[in-house]
PDB file of C-alpha atoms in Angstrom:
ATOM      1  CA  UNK A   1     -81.246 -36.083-109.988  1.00 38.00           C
ATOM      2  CA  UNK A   2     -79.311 -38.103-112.269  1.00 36.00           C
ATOM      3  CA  UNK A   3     -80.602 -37.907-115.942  1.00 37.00           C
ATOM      4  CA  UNK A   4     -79.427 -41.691-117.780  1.00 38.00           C
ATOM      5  CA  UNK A   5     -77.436 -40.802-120.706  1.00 38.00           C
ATOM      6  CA  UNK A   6     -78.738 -42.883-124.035  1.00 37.00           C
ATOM      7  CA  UNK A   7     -75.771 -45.154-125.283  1.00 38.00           C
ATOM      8  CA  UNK A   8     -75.550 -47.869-126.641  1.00 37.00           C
ATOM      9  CA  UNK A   9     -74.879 -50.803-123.596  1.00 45.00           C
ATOM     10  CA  UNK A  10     -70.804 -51.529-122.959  1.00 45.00           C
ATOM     11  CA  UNK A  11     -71.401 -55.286-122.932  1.00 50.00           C
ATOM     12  CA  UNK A  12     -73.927 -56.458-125.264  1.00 48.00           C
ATOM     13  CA  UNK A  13     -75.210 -59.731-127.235  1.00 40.00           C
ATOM     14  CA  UNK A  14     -73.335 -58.937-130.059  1.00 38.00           C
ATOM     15  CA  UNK A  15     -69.884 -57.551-128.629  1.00 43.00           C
ATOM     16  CA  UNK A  16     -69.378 -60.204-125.689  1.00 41.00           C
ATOM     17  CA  UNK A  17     -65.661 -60.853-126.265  1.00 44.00           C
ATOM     18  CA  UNK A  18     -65.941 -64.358-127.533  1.00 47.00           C
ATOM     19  CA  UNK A  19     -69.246 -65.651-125.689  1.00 50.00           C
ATOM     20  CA  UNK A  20     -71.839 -64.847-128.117  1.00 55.00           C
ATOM     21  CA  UNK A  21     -72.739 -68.378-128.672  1.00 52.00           C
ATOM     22  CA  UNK A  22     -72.591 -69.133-124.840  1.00 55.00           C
ATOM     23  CA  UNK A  23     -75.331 -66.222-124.469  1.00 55.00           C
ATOM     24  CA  UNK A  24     -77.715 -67.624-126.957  1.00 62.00           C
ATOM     25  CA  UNK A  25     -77.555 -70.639-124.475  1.00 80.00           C
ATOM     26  CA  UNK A  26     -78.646 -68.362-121.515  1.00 89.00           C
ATOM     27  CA  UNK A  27     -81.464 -69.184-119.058  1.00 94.00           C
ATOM     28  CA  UNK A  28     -84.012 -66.338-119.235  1.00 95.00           C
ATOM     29  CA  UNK A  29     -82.967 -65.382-115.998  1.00 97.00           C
ATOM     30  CA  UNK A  30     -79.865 -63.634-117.205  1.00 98.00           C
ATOM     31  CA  UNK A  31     -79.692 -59.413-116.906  1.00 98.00           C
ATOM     32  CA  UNK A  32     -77.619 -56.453-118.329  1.00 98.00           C
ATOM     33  CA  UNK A  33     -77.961 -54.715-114.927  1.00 99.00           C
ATOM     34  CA  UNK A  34     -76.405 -50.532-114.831  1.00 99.00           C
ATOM     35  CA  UNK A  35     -75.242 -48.755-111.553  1.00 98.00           C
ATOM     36  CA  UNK A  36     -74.758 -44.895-111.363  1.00 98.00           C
ATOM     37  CA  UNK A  37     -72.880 -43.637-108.608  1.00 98.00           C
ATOM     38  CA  UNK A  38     -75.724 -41.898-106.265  1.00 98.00           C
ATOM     39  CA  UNK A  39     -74.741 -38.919-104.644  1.00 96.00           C
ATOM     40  CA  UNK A  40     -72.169 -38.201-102.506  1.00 94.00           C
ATOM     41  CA  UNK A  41     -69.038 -35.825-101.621  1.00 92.00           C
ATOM     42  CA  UNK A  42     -67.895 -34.484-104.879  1.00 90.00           C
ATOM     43  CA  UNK A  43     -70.761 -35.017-106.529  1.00 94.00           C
ATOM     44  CA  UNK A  44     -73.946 -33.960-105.035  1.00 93.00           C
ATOM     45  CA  UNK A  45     -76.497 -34.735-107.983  1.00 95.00           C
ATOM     46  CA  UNK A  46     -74.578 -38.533-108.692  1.00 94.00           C
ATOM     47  CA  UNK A  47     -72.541 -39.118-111.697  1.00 95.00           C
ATOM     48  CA  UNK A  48     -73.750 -41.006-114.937  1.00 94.00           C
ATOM     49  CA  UNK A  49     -69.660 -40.855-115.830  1.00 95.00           C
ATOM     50  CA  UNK A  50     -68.955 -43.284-112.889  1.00 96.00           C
ATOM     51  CA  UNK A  51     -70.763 -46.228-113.521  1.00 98.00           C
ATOM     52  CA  UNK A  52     -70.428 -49.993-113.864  1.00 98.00           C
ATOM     53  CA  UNK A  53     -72.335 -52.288-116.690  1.00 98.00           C
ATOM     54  CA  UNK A  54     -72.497 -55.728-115.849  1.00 98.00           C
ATOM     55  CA  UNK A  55     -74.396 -59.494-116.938  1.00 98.00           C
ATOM     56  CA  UNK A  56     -75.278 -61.893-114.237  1.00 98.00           C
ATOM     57  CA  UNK A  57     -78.205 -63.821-113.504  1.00 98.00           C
ATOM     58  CA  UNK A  58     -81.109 -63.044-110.965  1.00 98.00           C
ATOM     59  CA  UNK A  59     -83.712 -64.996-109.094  1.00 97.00           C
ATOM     60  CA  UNK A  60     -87.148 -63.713-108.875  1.00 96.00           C
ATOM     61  CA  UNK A  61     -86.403 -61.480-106.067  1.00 97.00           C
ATOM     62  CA  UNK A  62     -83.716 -59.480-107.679  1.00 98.00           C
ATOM     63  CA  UNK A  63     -80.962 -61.649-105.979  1.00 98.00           C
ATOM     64  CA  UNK A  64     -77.994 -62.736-108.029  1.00 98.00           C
ATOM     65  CA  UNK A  65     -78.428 -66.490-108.054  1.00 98.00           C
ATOM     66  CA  UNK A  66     -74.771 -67.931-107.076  1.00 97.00           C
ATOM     67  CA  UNK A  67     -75.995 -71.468-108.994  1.00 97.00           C
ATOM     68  CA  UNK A  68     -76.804 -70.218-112.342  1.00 97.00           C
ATOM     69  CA  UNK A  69     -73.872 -67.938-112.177  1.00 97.00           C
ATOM     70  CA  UNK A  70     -71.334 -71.079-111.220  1.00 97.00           C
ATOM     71  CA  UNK A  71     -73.513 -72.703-114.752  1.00 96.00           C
ATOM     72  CA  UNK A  72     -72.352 -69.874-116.748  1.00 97.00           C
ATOM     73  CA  UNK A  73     -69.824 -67.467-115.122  1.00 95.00           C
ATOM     74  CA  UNK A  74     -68.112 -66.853-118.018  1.00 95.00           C
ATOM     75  CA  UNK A  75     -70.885 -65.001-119.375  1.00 97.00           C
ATOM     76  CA  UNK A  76     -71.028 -62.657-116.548  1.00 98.00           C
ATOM     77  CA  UNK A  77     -68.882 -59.885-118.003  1.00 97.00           C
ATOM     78  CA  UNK A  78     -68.230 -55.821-116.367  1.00 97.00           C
ATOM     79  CA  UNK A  79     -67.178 -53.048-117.012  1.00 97.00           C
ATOM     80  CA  UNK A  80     -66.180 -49.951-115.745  1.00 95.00           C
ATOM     81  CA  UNK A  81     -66.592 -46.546-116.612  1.00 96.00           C
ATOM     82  CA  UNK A  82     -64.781 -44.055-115.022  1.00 92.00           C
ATOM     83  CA  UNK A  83     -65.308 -40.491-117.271  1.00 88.00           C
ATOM     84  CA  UNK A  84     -64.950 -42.608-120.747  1.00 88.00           C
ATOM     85  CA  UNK A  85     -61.998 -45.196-119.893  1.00 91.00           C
ATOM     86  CA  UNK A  86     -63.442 -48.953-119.609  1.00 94.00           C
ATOM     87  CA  UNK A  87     -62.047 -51.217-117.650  1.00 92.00           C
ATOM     88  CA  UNK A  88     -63.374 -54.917-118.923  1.00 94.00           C
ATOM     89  CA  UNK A  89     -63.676 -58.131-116.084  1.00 95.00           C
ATOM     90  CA  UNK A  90     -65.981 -60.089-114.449  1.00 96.00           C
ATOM     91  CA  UNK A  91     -68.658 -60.829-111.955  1.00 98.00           C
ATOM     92  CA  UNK A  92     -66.167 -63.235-109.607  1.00 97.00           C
ATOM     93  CA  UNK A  93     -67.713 -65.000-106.182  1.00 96.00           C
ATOM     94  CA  UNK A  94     -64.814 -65.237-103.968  1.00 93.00           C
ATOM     95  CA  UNK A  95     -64.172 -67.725-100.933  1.00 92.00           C
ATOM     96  CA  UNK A  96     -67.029 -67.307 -98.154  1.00 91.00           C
ATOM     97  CA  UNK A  97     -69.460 -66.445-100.594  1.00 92.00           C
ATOM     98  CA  UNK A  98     -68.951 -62.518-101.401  1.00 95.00           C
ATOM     99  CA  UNK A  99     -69.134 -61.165-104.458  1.00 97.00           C
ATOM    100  CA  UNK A 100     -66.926 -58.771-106.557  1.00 96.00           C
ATOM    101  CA  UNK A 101     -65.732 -57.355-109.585  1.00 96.00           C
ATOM    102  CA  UNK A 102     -62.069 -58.210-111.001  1.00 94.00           C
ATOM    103  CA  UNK A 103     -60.335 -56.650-113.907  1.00 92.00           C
ATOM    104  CA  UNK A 104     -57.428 -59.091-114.978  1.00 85.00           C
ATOM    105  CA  UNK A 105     -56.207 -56.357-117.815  1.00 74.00           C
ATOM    106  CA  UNK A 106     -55.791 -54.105-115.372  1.00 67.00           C
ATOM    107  CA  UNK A 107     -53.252 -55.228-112.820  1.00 66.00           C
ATOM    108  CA  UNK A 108     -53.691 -51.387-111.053  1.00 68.00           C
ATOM    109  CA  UNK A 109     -57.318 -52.599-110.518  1.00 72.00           C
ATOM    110  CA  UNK A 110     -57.691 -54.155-106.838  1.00 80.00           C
ATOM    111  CA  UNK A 111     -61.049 -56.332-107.033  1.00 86.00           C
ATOM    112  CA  UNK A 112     -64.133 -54.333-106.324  1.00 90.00           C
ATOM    113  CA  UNK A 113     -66.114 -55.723-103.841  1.00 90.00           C
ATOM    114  CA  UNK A 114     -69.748 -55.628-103.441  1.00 92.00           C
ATOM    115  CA  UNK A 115     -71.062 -54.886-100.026  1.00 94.00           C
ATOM    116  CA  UNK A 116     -73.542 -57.658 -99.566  1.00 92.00           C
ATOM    117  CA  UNK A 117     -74.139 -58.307-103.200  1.00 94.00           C
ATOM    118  CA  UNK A 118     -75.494 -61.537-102.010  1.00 91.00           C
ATOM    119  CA  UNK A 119     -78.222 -59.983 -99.994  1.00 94.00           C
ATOM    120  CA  UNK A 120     -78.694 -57.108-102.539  1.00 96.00           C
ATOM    121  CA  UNK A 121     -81.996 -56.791-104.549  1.00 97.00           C
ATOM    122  CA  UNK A 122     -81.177 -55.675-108.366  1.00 98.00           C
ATOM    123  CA  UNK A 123     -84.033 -53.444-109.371  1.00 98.00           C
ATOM    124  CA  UNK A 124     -84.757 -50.221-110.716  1.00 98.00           C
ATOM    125  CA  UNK A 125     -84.200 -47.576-108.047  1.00 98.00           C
ATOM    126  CA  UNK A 126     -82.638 -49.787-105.383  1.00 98.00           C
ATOM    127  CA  UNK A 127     -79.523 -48.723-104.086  1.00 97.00           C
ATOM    128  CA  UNK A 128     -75.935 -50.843-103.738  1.00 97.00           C
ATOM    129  CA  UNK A 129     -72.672 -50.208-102.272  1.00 97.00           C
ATOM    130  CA  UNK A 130     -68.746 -51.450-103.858  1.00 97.00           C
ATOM    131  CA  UNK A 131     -65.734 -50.735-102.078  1.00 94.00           C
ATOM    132  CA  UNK A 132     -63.504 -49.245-104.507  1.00 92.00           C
ATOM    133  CA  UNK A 133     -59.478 -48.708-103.971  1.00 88.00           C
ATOM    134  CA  UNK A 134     -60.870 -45.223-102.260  1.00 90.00           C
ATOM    135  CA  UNK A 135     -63.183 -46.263 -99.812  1.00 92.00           C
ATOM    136  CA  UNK A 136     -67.413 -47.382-100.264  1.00 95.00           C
ATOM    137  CA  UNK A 137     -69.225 -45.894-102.811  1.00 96.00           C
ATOM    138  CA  UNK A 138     -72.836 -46.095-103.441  1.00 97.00           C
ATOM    139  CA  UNK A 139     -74.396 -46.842-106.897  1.00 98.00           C
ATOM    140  CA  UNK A 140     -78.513 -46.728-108.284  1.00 98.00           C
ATOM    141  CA  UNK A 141     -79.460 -49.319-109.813  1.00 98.00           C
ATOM    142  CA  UNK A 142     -80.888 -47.546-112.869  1.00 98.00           C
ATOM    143  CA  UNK A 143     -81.417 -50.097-115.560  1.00 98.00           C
ATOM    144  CA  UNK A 144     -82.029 -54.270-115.718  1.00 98.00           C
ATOM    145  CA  UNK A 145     -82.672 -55.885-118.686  1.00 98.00           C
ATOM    146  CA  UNK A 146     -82.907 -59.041-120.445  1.00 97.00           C
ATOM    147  CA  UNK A 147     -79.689 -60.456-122.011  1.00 94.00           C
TER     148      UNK A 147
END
């Protein structure tokens, strides 16, 4: 079982590269939402080192809600935590409507797609999949807040 380490969030109100004032704009609907890798190969219990941190806006099912997210993608910030080195990008909605993660620092970094992010429900518990550069990995969701 994967115990959530208490820190403070990597993208919050007050550190949001330049959007601050854009955020006190936000429609409620807007989320800090964390994934944990869930376990797998190589790490049987999951790994609260592996993780991703991200802002983007959600319906009342738990659905990322491609309208407000057009309204305010610059808002909609992630990063990536790979045993203490961040990578910093964004929530991107590419051509045909899927949805990924892109890191324009870090030219190494391919996008990261999520596997039917569109059809995904954001919750506490639920479980989501992102193709990394090494194949599909699963993530928990383990924490949604309010922006």
């Amino acid at each position: 079982m994967i115990t959530p380490v208490a820190s403070p969030s990597p993208i919050s109100a007050t550190s949001a590269h330049g959007v601050t004032a854009a955020r006190a704009a936000l429609p409620q609907a807007f989320r800090r939402i964390r994934l944990d890798l869930a376990r797998e190969k190589g790490h049987p219990e999951g790994s609260n080192s592996h993780t991703y941190a991200f802002v983007a806006p959600l319906d009342v099912n738990g659905h990322i809600s491609p309208e407000l997210w057009a309204a305010h993608r610059e808002v909609c910030r992630a990063v990536r935590n790979r045993d203490g080195e961040q990578s910093i990008g964004h929530l991107v909605r590419r051509p045909g409507g899927s949805w990924a993660f892109r890191y324009p620092a870090d030219a190494h970094l391919d996008d990261e797609a999520g596997y039917h992010f569109g059809d995904e429900r954001f919750l506490i518990g639920e479980y989501v999949s992102i193709h990394e550069h090494d194949g599909m990995h699963t993530f928990r969701v383990i924490a949604v807040e309010p922006v």
